[in-house]
XYZ file of N, CA, C and O in Angstrom:
624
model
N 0.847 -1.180 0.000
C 0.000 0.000 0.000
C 0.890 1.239 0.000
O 1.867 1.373 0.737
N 0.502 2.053 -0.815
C 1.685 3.743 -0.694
C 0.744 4.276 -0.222
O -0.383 4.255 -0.718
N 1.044 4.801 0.745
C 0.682 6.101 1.865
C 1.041 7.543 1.409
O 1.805 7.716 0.459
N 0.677 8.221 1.857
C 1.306 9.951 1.828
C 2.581 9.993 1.460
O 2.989 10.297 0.339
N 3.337 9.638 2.556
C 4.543 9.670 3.130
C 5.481 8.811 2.077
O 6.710 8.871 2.108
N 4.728 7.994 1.130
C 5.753 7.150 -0.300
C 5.240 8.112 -1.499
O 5.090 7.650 -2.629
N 5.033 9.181 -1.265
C 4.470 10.040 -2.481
C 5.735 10.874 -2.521
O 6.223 11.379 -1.510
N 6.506 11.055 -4.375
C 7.514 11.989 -4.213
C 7.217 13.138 -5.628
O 7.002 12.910 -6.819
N 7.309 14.225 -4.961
C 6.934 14.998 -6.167
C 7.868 15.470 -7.164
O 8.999 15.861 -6.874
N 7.323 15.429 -8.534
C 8.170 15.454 -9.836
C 7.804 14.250 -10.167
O 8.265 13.777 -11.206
N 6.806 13.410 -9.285
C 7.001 11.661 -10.301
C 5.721 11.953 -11.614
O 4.799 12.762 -11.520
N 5.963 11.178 -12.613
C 5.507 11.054 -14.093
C 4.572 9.885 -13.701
O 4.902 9.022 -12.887
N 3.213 9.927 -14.431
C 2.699 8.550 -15.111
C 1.866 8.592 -15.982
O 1.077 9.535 -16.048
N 1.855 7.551 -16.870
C 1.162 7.703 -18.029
C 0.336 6.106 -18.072
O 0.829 5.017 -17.779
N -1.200 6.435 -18.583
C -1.635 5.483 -18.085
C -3.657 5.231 -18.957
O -4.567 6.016 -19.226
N -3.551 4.409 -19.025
C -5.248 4.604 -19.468
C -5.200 3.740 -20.582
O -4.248 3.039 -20.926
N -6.632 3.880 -21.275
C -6.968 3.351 -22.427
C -8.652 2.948 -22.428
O -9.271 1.920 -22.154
N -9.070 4.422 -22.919
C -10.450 4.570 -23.029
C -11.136 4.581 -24.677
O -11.168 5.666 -25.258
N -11.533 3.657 -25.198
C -12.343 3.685 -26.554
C -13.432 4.752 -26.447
O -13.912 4.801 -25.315
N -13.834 5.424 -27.122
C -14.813 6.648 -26.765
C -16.176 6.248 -27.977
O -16.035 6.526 -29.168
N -17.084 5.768 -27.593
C -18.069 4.634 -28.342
C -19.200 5.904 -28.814
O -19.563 6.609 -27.873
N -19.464 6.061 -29.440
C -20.684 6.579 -30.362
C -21.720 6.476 -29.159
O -21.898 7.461 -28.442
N -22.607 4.931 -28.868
C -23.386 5.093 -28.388
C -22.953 5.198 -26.519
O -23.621 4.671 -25.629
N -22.129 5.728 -26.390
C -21.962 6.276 -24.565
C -21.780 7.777 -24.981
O -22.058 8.527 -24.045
N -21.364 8.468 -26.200
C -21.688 9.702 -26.294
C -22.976 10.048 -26.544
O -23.020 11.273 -26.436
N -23.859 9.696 -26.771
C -25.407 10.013 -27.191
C -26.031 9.692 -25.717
O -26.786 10.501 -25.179
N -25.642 8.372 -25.055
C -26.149 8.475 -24.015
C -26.108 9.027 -22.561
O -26.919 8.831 -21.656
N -24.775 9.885 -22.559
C -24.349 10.196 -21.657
C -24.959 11.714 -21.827
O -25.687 12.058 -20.896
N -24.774 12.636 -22.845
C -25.650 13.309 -23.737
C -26.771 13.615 -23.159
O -26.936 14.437 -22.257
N -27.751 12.785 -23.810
C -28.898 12.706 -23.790
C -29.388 12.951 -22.133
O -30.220 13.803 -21.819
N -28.549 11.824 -20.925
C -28.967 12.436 -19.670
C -28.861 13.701 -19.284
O -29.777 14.349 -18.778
N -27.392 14.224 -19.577
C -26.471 14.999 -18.953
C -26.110 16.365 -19.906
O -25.570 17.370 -19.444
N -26.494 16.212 -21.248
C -26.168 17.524 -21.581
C -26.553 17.082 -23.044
O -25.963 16.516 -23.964
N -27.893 17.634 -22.825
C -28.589 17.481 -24.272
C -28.219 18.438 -25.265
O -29.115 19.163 -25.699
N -27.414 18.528 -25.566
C -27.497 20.098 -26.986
C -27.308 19.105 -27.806
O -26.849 17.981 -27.605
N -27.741 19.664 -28.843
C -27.651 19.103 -30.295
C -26.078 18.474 -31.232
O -25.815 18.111 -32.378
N -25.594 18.581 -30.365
C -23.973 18.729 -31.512
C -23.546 17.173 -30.586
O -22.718 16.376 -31.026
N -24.185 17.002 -29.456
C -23.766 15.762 -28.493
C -24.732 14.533 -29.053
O -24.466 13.331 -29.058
N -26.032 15.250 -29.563
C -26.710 14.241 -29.983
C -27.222 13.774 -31.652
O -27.608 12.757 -32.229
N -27.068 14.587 -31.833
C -27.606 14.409 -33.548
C -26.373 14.737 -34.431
O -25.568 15.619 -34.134
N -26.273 13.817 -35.743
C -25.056 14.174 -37.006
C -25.289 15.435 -37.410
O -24.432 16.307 -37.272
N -26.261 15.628 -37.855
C -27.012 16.940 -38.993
C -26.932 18.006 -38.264
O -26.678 18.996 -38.950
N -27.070 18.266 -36.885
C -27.261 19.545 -35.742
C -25.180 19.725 -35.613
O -24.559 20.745 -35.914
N -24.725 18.753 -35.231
C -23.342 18.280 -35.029
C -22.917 19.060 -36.496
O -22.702 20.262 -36.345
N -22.836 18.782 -37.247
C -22.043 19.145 -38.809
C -22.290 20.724 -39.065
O -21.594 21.195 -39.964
N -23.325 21.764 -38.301
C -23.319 22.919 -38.450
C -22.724 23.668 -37.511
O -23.131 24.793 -37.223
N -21.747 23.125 -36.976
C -21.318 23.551 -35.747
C -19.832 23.808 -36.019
O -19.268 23.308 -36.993
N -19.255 24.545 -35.196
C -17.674 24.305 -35.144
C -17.124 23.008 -34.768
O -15.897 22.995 -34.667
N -17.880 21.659 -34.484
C -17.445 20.562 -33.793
C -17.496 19.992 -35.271
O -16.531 19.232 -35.336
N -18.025 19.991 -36.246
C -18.315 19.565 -37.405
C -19.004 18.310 -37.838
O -19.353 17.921 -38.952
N -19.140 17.576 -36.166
C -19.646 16.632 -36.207
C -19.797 16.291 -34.781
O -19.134 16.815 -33.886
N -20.743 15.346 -34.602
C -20.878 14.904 -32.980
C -19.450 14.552 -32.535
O -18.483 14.094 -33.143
N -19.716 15.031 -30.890
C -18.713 15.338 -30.038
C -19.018 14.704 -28.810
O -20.208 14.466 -28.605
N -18.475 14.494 -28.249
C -18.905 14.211 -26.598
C -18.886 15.578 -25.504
O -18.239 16.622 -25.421
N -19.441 15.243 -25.117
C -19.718 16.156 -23.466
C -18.594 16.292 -23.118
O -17.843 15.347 -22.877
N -18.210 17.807 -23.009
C -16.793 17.966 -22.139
C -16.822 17.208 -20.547
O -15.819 16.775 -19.980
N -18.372 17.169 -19.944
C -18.380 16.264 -18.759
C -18.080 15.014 -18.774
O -17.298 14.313 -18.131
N -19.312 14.720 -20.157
C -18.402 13.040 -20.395
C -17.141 12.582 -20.274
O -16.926 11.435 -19.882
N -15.622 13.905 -20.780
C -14.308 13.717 -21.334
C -14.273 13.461 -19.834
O -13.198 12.979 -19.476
N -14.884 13.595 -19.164
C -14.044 13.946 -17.501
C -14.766 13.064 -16.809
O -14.441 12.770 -15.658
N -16.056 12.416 -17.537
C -16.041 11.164 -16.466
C -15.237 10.424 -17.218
O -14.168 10.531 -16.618
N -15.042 9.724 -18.165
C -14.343 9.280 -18.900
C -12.798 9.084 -18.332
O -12.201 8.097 -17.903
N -12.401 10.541 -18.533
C -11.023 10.434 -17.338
C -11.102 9.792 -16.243
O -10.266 8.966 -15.876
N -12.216 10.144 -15.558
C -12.115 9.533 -14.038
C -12.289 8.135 -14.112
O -11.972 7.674 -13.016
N -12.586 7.385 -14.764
C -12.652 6.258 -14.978
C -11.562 5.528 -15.346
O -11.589 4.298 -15.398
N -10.446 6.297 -15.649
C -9.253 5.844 -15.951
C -8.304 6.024 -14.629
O -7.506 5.185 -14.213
N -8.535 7.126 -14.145
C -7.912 7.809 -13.047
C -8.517 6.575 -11.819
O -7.505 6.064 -11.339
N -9.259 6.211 -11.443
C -9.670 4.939 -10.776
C -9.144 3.821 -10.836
O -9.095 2.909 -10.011
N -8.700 3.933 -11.971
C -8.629 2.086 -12.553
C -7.074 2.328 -12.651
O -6.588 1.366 -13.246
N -6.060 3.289 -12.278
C -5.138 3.354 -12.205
C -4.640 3.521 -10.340
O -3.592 3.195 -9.784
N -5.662 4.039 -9.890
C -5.365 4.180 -8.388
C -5.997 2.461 -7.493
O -5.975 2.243 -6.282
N -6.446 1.609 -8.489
C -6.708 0.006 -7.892
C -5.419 -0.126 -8.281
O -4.757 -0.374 -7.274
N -4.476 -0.066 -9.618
C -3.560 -0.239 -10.161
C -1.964 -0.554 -9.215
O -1.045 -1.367 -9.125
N -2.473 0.761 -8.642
C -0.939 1.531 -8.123
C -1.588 1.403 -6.037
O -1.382 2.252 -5.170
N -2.237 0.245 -5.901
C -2.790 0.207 -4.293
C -2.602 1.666 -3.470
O -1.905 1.625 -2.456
N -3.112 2.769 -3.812
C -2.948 4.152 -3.236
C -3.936 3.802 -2.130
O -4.867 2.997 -2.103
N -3.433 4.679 -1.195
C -4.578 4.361 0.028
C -5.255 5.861 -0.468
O -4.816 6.917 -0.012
N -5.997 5.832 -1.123
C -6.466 6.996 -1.810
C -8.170 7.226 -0.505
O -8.845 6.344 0.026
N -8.291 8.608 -0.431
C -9.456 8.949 0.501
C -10.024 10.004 -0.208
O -10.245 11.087 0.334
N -10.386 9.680 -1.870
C -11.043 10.845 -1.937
C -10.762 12.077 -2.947
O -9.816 11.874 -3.708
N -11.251 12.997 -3.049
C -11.395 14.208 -3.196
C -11.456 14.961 -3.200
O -12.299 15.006 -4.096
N -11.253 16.259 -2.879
C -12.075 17.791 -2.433
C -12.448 18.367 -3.456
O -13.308 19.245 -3.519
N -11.613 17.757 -4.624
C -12.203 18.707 -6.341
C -11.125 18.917 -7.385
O -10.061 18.312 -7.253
N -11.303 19.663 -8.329
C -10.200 19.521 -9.286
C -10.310 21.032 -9.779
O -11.460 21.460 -9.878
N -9.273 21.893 -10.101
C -9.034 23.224 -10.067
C -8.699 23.476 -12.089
O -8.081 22.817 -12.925
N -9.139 24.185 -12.114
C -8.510 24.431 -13.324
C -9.187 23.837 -14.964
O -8.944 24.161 -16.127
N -9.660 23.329 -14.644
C -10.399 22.395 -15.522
C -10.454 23.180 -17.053
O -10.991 24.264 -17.279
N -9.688 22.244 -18.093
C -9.960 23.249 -19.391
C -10.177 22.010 -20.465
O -9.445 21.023 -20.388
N -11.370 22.114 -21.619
C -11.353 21.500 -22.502
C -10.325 21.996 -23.631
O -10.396 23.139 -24.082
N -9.403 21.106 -24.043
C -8.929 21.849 -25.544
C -9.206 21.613 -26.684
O -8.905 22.436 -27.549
N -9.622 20.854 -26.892
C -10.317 20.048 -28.462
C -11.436 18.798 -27.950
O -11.512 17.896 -27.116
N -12.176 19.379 -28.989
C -13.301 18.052 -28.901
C -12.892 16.591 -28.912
O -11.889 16.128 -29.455
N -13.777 15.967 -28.260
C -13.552 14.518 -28.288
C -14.843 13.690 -29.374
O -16.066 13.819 -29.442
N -14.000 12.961 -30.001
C -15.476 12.562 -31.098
C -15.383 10.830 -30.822
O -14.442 10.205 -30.332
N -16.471 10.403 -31.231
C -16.423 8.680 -31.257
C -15.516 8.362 -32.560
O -15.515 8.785 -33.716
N -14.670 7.332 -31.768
C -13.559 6.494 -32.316
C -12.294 7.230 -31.821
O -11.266 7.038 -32.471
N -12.244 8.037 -30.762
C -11.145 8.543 -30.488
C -10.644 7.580 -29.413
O -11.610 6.963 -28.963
N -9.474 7.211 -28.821
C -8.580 6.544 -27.738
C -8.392 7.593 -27.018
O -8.102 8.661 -27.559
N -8.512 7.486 -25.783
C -7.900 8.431 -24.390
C -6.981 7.864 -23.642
O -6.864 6.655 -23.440
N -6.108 8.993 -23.087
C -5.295 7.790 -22.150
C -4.667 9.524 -21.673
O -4.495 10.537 -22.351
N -4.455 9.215 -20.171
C -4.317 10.011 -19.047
C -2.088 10.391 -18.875
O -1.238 9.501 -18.868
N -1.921 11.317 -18.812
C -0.483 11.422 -18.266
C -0.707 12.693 -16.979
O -1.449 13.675 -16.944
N 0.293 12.150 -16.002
C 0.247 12.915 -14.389
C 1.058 13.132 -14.163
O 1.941 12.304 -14.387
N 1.346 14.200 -13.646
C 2.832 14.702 -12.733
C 2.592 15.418 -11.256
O 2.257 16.573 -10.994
N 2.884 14.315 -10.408
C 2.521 15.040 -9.049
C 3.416 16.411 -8.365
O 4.581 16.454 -7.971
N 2.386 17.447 -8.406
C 3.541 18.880 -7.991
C 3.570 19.193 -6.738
O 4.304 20.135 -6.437
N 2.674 18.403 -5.480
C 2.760 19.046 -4.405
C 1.999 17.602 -3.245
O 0.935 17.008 -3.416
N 2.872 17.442 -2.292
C 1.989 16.538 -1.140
C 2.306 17.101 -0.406
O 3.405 17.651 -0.339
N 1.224 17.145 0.562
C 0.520 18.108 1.736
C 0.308 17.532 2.777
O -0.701 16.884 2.496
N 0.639 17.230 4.163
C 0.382 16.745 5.179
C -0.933 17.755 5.881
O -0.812 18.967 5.697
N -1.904 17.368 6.502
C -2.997 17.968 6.495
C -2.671 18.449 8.117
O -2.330 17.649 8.988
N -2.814 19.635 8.290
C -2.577 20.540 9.881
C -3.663 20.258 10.748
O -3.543 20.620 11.918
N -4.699 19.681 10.397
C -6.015 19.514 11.813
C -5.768 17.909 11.671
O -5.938 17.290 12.722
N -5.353 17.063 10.412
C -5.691 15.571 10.356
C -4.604 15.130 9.972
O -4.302 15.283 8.788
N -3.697 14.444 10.889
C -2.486 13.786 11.153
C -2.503 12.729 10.333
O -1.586 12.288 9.640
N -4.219 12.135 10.523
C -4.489 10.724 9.241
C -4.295 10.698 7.908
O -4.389 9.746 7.132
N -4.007 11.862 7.700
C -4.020 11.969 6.159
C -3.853 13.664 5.471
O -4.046 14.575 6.276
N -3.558 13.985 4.248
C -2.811 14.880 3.607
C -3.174 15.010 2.248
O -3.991 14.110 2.056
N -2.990 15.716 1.082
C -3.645 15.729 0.202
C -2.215 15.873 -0.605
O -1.149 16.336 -0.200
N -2.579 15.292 -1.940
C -1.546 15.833 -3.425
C -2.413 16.303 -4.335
O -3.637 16.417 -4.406
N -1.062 16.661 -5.325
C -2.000 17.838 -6.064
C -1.132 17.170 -7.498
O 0.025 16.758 -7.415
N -1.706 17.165 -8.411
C -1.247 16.692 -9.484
C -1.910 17.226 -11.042
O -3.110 17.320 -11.302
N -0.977 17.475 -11.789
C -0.838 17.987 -13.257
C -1.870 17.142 -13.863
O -1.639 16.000 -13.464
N -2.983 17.139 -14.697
C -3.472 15.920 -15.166
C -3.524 16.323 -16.585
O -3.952 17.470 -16.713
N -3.239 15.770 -17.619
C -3.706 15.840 -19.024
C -4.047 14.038 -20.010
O -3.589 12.911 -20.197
N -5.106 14.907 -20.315
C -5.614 13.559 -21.223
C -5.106 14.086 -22.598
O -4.952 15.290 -22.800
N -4.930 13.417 -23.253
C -4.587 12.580 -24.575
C -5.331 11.964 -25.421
O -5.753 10.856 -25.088
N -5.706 12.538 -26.801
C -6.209 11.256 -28.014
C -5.304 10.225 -28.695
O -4.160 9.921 -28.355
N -5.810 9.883 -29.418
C -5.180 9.176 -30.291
C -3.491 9.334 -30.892
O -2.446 8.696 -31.021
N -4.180 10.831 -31.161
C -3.174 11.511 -32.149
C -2.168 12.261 -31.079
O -1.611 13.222 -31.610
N -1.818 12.066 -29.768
C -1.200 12.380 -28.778
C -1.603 14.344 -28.422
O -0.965 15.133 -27.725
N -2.698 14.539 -29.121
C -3.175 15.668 -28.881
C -3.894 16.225 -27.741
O -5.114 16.067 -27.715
N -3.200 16.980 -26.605
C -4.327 16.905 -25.422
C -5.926 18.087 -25.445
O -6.240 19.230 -25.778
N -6.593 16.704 -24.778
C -8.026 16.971 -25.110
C -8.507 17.885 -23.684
O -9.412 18.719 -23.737
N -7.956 17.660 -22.780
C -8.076 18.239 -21.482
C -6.979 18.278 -20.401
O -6.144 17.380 -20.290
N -7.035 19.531 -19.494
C -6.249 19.699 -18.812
C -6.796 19.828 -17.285
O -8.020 19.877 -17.166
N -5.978 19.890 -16.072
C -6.919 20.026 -14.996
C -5.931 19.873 -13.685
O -5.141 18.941 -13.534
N -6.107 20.861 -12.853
C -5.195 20.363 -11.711
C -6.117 19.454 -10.730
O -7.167 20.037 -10.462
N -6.002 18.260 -10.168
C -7.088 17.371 -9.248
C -5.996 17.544 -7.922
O -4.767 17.603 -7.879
N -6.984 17.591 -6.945
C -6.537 17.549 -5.340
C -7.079 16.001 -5.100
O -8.225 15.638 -5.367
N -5.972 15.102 -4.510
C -6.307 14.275 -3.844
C -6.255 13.507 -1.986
O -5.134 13.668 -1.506
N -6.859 13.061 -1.394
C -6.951 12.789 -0.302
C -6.034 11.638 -0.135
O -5.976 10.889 -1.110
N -5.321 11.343 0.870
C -4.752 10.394 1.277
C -4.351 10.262 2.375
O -4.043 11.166 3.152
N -4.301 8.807 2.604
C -3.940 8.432 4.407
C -2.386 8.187 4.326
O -1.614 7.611 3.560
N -2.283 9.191 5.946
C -0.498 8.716 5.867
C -0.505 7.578 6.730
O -1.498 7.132 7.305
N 0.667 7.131 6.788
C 0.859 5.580 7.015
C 0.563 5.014 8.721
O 1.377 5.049 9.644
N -0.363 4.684 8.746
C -0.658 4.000 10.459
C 0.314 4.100 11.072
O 1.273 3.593 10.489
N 0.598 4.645 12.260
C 1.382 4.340 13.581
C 1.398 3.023 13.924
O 0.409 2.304 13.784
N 2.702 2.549 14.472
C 2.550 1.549 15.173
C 2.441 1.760 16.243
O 2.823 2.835 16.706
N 1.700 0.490 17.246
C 1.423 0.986 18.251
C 2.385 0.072 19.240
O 2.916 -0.939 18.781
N 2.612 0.521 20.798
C 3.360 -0.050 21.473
C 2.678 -0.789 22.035
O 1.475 -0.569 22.168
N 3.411 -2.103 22.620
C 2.614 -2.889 23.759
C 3.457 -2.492 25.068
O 4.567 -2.013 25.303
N 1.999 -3.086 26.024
C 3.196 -2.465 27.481
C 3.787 -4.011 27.812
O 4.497 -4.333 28.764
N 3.233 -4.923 26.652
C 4.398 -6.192 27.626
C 5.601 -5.992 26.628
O 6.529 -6.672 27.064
N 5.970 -5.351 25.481
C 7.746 -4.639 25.103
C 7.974 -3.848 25.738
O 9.019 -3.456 25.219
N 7.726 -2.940 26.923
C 8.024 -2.304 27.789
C 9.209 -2.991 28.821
O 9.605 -2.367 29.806
């Protein structure tokens, strides 16, 4: 398990591999952000997207779904969230595109009221196909620093 305290900043990772499917853009869409360019070809093609696109929310659940499946990956004693700062789309994401996540952690934080745990802060950019990044974003994460051991009074 890496704790807080095995977190070193300047570390790199690159990581993911998201297919971006036609029908999870229409449906994700359709719940979450109906405009026309997310859901229809013909509405999509008069647009600056030139064609259906996905939900910049989608790009970011999408991410997070990678960002998960990399923190089972890497056993983080991960706690969480508080939010993600910065958040920028740079180019549309269309069906048949590949995603895949690169990180650079810039800051771990030991937390001043909670001894249990501390937060990092990390660079995030996603990636298409064409190694073009589709989004950018600084994410704060939660983490536990490493259990105390405890004494017995019969090693005393």
């Amino acid at each position: 398990m890496k704790y807080l305290e095995d977190m070193v900043v300047g570390t790199k990772a690159s990581f993911g591999h998201y297919d971006v499917r036609r029908d999870e853009v229409i449906e994700f869409a359709s719940k979450y952000d109906p405009q026309a360019f997310h859901l229809d070809d013909e509405a999509a093609a008069k647009t600056h997207f030139g064609r259906l696109s996905a939900s910049g929310w989608h790009t970011c659940a999408m991410t997070m779904a990678m960002l998960v499946e990399n923190l089972k990956d890497s056993d983080q004693a991960s706690l969480g969230s508080p939010g993600h700062d910065g958040l920028r789309w740079l180019r549309p994401v269309y069906p048949g595109d590949v995603l895949r996540v690169e990180t650079e952690l810039t800051e771990v934080r030991p937390s001043r009221s909670r001894p249990e745990m501390g937060s990092v802060h990390y660079n995030i950019t996603v990636f298409n196909q064409d190694d073009k990044p589709v989004l950018t974003m600084k994410s704060i994460g939660l983490m536990s620093t490493r259990p105390k051991q405890t004494s017995r009074s019969s090693d005393v």
